[in-house]
Protein backbone atom coordinates (compact mmCIF):
# COMPACT_ATOMS: atom_id res chain seq x y z
CA MET A 1 2.73 -43.05 67.64
CA PHE A 2 5.80 -44.02 65.32
CA ALA A 3 7.83 -45.23 68.42
CA ASP A 4 4.86 -47.13 69.71
CA MET A 5 4.26 -49.03 66.23
CA MET A 6 8.10 -49.75 65.67
CA THR A 7 8.47 -51.12 69.24
CA ALA A 8 5.49 -53.46 68.58
CA CYS A 9 6.91 -54.40 65.10
CA LEU A 10 10.18 -55.30 66.65
CA ASP A 11 8.92 -56.93 70.00
CA SER A 12 6.73 -59.18 67.37
CA THR A 13 9.90 -59.70 65.23
CA ILE A 14 11.88 -61.11 68.43
CA GLU A 15 8.98 -63.32 69.48
CA VAL A 16 8.64 -64.94 65.94
CA LEU A 17 12.49 -65.37 65.63
CA GLU A 18 12.67 -66.90 69.16
CA ARG A 19 10.04 -69.27 68.28
CA GLN A 20 11.25 -70.12 65.01
CA TYR A 21 15.24 -70.79 66.19
CA LYS A 22 14.21 -72.39 69.49
CA LYS A 23 15.25 -75.64 68.47
CA TYR A 24 18.76 -74.41 67.22
CA PHE A 25 19.11 -72.06 70.62
CA GLU A 26 18.60 -75.42 72.57
CA LEU A 27 21.27 -77.35 70.68
CA ASP A 28 24.48 -78.01 72.73
CA ILE A 29 26.55 -79.38 70.02
CA THR A 30 28.21 -76.53 67.76
CA GLU A 31 28.74 -78.74 64.77
CA VAL A 32 25.37 -79.88 64.78
CA LEU A 33 24.21 -76.27 64.59
CA ARG A 34 26.62 -75.68 61.96
CA ALA A 35 25.60 -78.40 60.00
CA LYS A 36 21.72 -77.88 59.99
CA THR A 37 22.30 -74.11 59.05
CA LYS A 38 25.15 -74.64 56.54
CA SER A 39 22.99 -74.30 53.49
CA ALA A 40 20.74 -71.72 54.80
CA LYS A 41 21.91 -67.91 54.58
CA SER A 42 20.97 -66.20 58.10
CA HIS A 43 20.27 -62.97 56.28
CA ASN A 44 17.67 -64.23 53.97
CA ILE A 45 15.77 -66.16 56.80
CA ASP A 46 15.77 -62.90 58.93
CA SER A 47 14.64 -60.70 56.19
CA GLU A 48 11.79 -62.86 55.38
CA GLU A 49 10.67 -62.90 58.88
CA MET A 50 11.13 -58.97 58.86
CA MET A 51 8.73 -59.07 55.58
CA GLY A 52 6.34 -61.13 57.71
CA MET A 53 6.14 -58.65 60.44
CA PHE A 54 5.60 -55.91 58.06
CA SER A 55 2.71 -57.60 56.28
CA ALA A 56 1.10 -58.40 59.44
CA LEU A 57 1.46 -54.73 60.41
CA LYS A 58 0.02 -53.55 57.47
CA ALA A 59 -2.77 -55.93 57.65
CA LYS A 60 -3.60 -54.84 60.96
CA ALA A 61 -3.02 -50.86 60.54
CA PRO A 62 -2.81 -49.84 56.57
CA SER A 63 -0.16 -46.98 56.30
CA ALA A 64 1.17 -45.57 53.29
CA THR A 65 4.38 -45.10 55.08
CA PHE A 66 4.95 -48.55 55.98
CA CYS A 67 3.58 -49.68 52.71
CA TYR A 68 6.58 -47.67 51.04
CA ILE A 69 9.10 -48.98 53.31
CA SER A 70 7.86 -52.57 52.92
CA CYS A 71 7.89 -52.16 49.19
CA LYS A 72 11.25 -50.61 49.38
CA MET A 73 12.67 -53.36 51.40
CA ARG A 74 11.43 -56.16 49.27
CA ALA A 75 12.63 -54.48 46.04
CA VAL A 76 16.12 -54.23 47.61
CA LYS A 77 16.14 -57.77 49.10
CA ASN A 78 15.31 -59.11 45.60
CA LYS A 79 17.25 -56.79 43.70
CA THR A 80 14.02 -55.92 41.55
CA VAL A 81 14.40 -52.15 41.60
CA GLU A 82 17.06 -52.18 38.44
CA TYR A 83 14.69 -54.72 36.76
CA LEU A 84 11.43 -52.55 37.17
CA ASP A 85 13.07 -49.62 36.14
CA ALA A 86 14.41 -51.30 32.86
CA ILE A 87 11.07 -52.50 31.97
CA GLN A 88 8.49 -50.00 33.38
CA LYS A 89 8.11 -47.94 30.16
CA GLU A 90 7.48 -51.19 27.96
CA LEU A 91 5.46 -52.70 30.36
CA MET A 92 3.37 -49.62 30.81
CA GLU A 93 2.81 -49.43 27.24
CA GLU A 94 1.88 -53.04 26.88
CA ILE A 95 -0.73 -52.64 29.62
CA THR A 96 -2.01 -49.33 28.25
CA GLY A 97 -2.51 -51.03 24.80
CA ARG A 98 -4.19 -53.83 25.96
CA LEU A 99 -6.79 -51.52 27.62
CA VAL A 100 -7.28 -49.70 24.45
CA ASP A 101 -7.82 -52.94 22.72
CA ARG A 102 -10.40 -54.09 25.42
CA GLU A 103 -11.99 -50.54 25.16
CA GLN A 104 -12.00 -50.70 21.28
CA ASP A 105 -13.55 -54.31 21.39
CA LYS A 106 -16.50 -52.76 23.69
CA ASP A 107 -17.13 -50.04 21.37
CA GLN A 108 -17.21 -52.17 18.24
CA LYS A 109 -19.55 -54.50 19.93
CA ARG A 110 -21.77 -51.04 20.75
CA ARG A 111 -21.21 -50.03 17.36
CA ASN A 112 -22.74 -53.42 16.01
CA ILE A 113 -25.80 -53.57 18.37
CA ILE A 114 -26.32 -49.69 17.20
CA GLU A 115 -25.98 -50.50 13.61
CA LYS A 116 -28.38 -53.53 13.83
CA THR A 117 -30.90 -51.51 15.66
CA LEU A 118 -30.76 -48.84 12.95
CA LYS A 119 -31.25 -51.40 10.30
CA LYS A 120 -34.40 -52.65 11.93
CA THR A 121 -35.84 -49.34 12.60
CA LYS A 122 -38.19 -47.30 10.37
CA ILE A 123 -36.02 -44.18 9.47
CA ASP A 124 -38.09 -41.04 10.83
CA GLN A 125 -38.05 -38.68 13.29
CA ASP A 126 -40.54 -40.66 15.86
CA SER A 127 -39.21 -43.91 15.31
CA LEU A 128 -35.79 -42.80 15.92
CA GLU A 129 -36.29 -41.05 18.89
CA LYS A 130 -37.96 -43.94 20.51
CA ALA A 131 -35.18 -46.32 19.60
CA PHE A 132 -32.59 -43.98 20.82
CA PRO A 133 -34.31 -41.86 23.57
CA ASP A 134 -30.86 -40.36 24.72
CA LEU A 135 -30.43 -38.14 21.59
CA SER A 136 -31.66 -34.97 21.08
CA GLU A 137 -34.46 -34.00 18.53
CA ALA A 138 -31.72 -32.00 16.68
CA HIS A 139 -29.32 -34.79 16.73
CA VAL A 140 -32.37 -37.24 15.79
CA GLU A 141 -33.02 -34.90 12.73
CA THR A 142 -29.41 -35.19 11.57
CA LEU A 143 -29.21 -39.01 12.12
CA VAL A 144 -32.32 -39.19 9.62
CA ALA A 145 -30.86 -36.97 7.10
CA LEU A 146 -27.73 -38.88 7.34
CA ILE A 147 -29.05 -42.17 6.68
CA THR A 148 -31.46 -41.22 4.15
CA GLY A 149 -28.68 -39.76 1.94
CA LYS A 150 -29.64 -35.97 2.35
CA CYS A 151 -26.14 -34.96 3.69
CA VAL A 152 -24.18 -34.88 0.44
CA GLY A 153 -21.84 -32.07 0.31
CA GLN A 154 -21.69 -32.04 4.08
CA TYR A 155 -18.27 -31.66 5.94
CA ILE A 156 -17.56 -34.09 8.76
CA CYS A 157 -14.79 -34.89 11.31
CA HIS A 158 -14.43 -38.70 11.59
CA ILE A 159 -12.60 -40.43 14.53
CA TRP A 160 -10.70 -43.77 13.18
CA HIS A 161 -9.19 -45.99 15.38
CA GLU A 162 -5.50 -46.81 13.83
CA ASP A 163 -2.57 -48.42 15.93
CA ARG A 164 -4.31 -48.30 19.32
CA LEU A 165 -5.00 -44.51 18.65
CA GLN A 166 -7.99 -42.45 18.03
CA VAL A 167 -6.99 -40.31 14.99
CA PRO A 168 -9.64 -37.67 13.59
CA TYR A 169 -9.98 -36.94 10.19
CA ASN A 170 -11.72 -34.18 7.98
CA GLY A 171 -14.22 -35.46 5.63
CA LEU A 172 -16.49 -34.44 2.79
CA LEU A 173 -19.45 -36.51 1.86
CA GLU A 174 -19.22 -36.17 -1.84
CA LYS A 175 -22.29 -38.30 -3.32
CA VAL A 176 -24.42 -41.30 -2.18
CA PHE A 177 -25.35 -44.51 -3.96
CA GLY A 178 -27.28 -47.66 -3.55
CA LYS A 179 -30.54 -48.27 -1.90
CA GLY A 180 -31.90 -49.71 1.44
CA ALA A 181 -29.37 -51.42 3.68
CA THR A 182 -26.79 -51.16 0.91
CA LYS A 183 -26.70 -47.22 0.53
CA LYS A 184 -23.39 -45.88 0.98
CA TYR A 185 -21.57 -42.54 0.70
CA VAL A 186 -18.62 -41.78 -1.01
CA VAL A 187 -16.45 -40.03 1.37
CA SER A 188 -13.11 -37.93 0.82
CA TYR A 189 -10.92 -37.90 3.81
CA TRP A 190 -7.56 -36.04 4.74
CA PRO A 191 -5.56 -35.46 7.89
CA PHE A 192 -7.34 -33.45 10.56
CA ASN A 193 -4.65 -30.78 10.81
CA GLN A 194 -4.33 -30.32 6.79
CA THR A 195 -6.49 -28.54 4.30
CA MET A 196 -8.35 -30.47 1.54
CA ASP A 197 -6.67 -31.45 -1.58
CA ARG A 198 -8.09 -33.45 -4.27
CA SER A 199 -4.83 -35.05 -5.41
CA GLU A 200 -4.05 -36.41 -1.94
CA ASP A 201 -7.24 -37.16 -0.20
CA SER A 202 -8.35 -40.61 0.07
CA GLU A 203 -12.04 -41.79 -0.89
CA TYR A 204 -14.03 -44.58 0.91
CA ASP A 205 -17.37 -45.86 0.32
CA MET A 206 -19.14 -45.77 3.68
CA GLY A 207 -22.40 -47.52 4.46
CA VAL A 208 -25.23 -45.26 5.96
CA PHE A 209 -25.85 -47.36 8.66
CA ALA A 210 -22.29 -47.46 9.74
CA LEU A 211 -21.70 -43.54 9.62
CA GLY A 212 -24.91 -43.39 11.69
CA ALA A 213 -23.85 -45.87 14.34
CA ASP A 214 -20.61 -43.51 14.75
CA TYR A 215 -22.70 -40.21 14.95
CA ILE A 216 -24.73 -41.92 17.84
CA LEU A 217 -21.38 -42.73 19.22
CA LYS A 218 -19.99 -39.22 18.88
CA ASP A 219 -17.24 -40.64 16.88
CA LEU A 220 -18.64 -38.36 13.80
CA THR A 221 -19.55 -34.97 13.55
CA ILE A 222 -21.49 -33.17 10.96
């Protein structure tokens, strides 16, 4: 099978080369031929023709082996292997970072939509079950308690997005203040792998609807 494919590839290469160089082969004056080819590097022309043959063969009968050989030949011809090796880590980090940014943007849009839905929905078991049918009964009960300010004293795990990373923090819902849409919890946060230390904990005022949206998106557990 391999021999047949290589034979077909070489035959096609010869055919194309003969067609491309036909006018040169028919020239009788050596100086004319030399003048016409002086600025062209024949090895580059030949390699481009070979690449064309590989491309045609891959399009006709895709093969992992031929794709590998073709890519390797292209890399050597264009002297790009060293360049790709040098930028690979930096490039992959940038691509990964952009994907993370895109996903975080999508998450934020979903979070905003959920938060708006919560603000428009009556905060009781039946209403929230209708608004968020994918949530279990137990989750809706917790959501109602969270939004109505009845989770004071509860420990939480809250995932924050920092520098393109998802960073978990432990937290304690210290107290609640405000009414309606302005109701907020005072939350003490500390690193996930550490114990609570009042002298080093950071306190934030977190809106109940923002926490509710994170709870629905599973970025917050109680």
